[in-house]
Coordinates of C-alpha atoms in Angstrom, one line a residue:
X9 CA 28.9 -3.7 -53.4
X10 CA 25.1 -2.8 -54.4
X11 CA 24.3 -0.9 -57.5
X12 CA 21.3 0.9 -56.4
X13 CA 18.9 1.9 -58.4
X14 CA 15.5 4.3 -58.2
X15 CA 12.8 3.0 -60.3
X16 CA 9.4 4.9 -60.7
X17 CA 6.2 2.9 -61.6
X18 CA 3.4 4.2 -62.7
X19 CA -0.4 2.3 -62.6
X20 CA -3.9 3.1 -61.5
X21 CA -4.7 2.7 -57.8
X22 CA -8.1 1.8 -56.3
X23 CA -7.8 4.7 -53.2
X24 CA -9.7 3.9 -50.1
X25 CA -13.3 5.6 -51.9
X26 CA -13.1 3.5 -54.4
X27 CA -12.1 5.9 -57.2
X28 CA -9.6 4.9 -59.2
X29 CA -6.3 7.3 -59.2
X30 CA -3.0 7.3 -61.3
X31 CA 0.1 7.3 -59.1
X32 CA 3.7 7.3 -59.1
X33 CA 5.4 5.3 -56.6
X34 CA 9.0 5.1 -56.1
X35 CA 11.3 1.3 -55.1
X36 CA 14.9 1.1 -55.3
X37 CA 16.2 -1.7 -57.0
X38 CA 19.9 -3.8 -56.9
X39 CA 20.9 -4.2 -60.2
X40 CA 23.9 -4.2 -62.6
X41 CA 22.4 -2.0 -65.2
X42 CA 19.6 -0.1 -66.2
X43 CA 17.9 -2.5 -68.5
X44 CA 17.9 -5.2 -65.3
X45 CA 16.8 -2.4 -62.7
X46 CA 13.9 -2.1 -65.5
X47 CA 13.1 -6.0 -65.5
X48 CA 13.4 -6.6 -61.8
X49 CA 11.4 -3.7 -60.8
X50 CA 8.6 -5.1 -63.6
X51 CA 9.0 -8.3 -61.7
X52 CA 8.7 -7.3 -58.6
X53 CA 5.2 -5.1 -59.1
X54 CA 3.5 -7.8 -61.0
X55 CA 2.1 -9.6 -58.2
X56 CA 1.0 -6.5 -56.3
X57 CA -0.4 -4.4 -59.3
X58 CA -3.3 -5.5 -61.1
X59 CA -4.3 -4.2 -64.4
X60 CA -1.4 -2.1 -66.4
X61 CA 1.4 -0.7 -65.2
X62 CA 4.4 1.1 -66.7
X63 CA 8.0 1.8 -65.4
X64 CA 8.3 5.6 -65.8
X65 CA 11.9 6.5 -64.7
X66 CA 15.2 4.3 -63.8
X67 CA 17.8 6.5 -62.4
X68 CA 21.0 5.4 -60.1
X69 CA 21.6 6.5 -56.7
X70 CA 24.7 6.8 -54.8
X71 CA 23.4 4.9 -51.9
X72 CA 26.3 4.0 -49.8
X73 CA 24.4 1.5 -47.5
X74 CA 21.2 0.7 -45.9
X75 CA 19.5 -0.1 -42.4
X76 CA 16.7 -1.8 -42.5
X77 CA 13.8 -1.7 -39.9
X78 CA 11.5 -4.7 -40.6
X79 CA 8.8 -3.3 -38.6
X80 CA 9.1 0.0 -39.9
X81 CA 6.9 1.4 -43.2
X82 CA 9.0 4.8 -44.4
X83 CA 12.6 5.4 -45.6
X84 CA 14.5 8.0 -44.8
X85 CA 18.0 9.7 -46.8
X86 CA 20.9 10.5 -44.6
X87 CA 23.6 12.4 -45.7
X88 CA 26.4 12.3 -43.4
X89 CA 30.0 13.4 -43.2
X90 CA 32.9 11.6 -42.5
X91 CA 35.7 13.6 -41.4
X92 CA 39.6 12.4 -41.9
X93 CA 42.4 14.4 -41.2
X94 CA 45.2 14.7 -43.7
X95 CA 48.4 13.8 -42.1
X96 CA 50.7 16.1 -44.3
X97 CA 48.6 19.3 -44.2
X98 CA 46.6 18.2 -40.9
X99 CA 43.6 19.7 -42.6
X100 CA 40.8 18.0 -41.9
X101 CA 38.5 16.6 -44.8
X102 CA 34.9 16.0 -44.9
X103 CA 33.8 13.4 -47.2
X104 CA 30.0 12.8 -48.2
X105 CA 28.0 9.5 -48.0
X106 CA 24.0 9.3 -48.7
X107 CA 22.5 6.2 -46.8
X108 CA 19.0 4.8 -47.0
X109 CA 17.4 4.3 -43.1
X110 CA 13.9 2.3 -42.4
X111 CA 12.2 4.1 -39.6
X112 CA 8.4 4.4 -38.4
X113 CA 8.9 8.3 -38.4
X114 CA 12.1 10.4 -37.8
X115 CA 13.0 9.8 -34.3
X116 CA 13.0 5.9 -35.6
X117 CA 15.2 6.6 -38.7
X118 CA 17.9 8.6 -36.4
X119 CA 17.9 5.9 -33.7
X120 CA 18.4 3.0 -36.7
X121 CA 21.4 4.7 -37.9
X122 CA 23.1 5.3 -34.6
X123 CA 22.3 1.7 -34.3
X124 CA 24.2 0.5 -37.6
X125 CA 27.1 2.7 -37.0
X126 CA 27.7 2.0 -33.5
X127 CA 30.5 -0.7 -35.1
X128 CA 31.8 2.6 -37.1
X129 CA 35.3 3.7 -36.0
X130 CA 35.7 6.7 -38.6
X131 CA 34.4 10.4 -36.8
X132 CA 30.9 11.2 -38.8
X133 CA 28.7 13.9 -38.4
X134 CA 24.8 13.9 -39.6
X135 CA 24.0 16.5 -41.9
X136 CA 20.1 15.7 -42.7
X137 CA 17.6 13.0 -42.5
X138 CA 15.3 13.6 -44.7
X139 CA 11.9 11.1 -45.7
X140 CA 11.9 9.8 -49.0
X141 CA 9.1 9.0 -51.3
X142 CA 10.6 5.2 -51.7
X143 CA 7.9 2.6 -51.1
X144 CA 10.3 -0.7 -50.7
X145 CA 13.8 -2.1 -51.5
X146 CA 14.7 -5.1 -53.6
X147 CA 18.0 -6.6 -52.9
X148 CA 19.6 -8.4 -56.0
X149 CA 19.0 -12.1 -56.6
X150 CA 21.4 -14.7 -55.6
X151 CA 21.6 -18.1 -57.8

């Protein structure tokens, strides 16, 4: 199971003018502790930032699971509820999940996760979808 992991970096970006701006940008990051999340996320930016760079925050998420969209360029948080009923009381029971969806815009991020739970047999119902500031996800290296 993935150990996500949001990790905030922090450099100076040339914007589109050609002024030079500092920005925060936000990649989540499979790893088995903060100290590697730190060192793959440093890995990761090296080729794509030049000049300095700094890793600002490391916190972990409780991303459940992920669809991916190659061809799509946001991410979006769903928080969805998956409802059991409990066969002494026959109450039923919501229980929370947070999953990270790829999507071009929001339309795109609902229709990826119908998509990836179409194999689901548990009820669920969506509470929110919601665009997140995350730039790109790193999967954790094999071998």
């Amino acid at each position: 199971m993935a150990n996500w992991f949001e990790c905030k970096i922090k450099f100076d970006k040339v914007q589109e003018n050609g002024s030079v701006k500092k920005v925060t940008e936000a990649y989540l990051v499979d790893a088995l502790s903060f100290t590697e999340a730190e060192a793959r996320i440093t890995e990761e930016m090296k080729p794509f930032i030049s000049g300095e760079f700094s890793v600002s925050a490391v916190k972990r998420t409780k991303i459940a699971e992920i669809f991916r969209d190659d061809t799509a360029d946001k991410w979006y948080l769903a928080k969805v509820a998956f409802i059991t009923i409990d066969e002494k009381t026959a109450v039923e029971k919501k229980s929370v999940s947070t999953m990270l969806v790829a999507g071009a815009d929001f339309k795109g991020a609902y229709d990826n996760f119908l998509e990836g739970m179409k194999s689901t047999l548990a009820d669920y119902e969506i509470q929110a979808i919601s665009e997140t500031m995350i730039m790109d996800v790193y999967d954790a290296k094999l071998g």
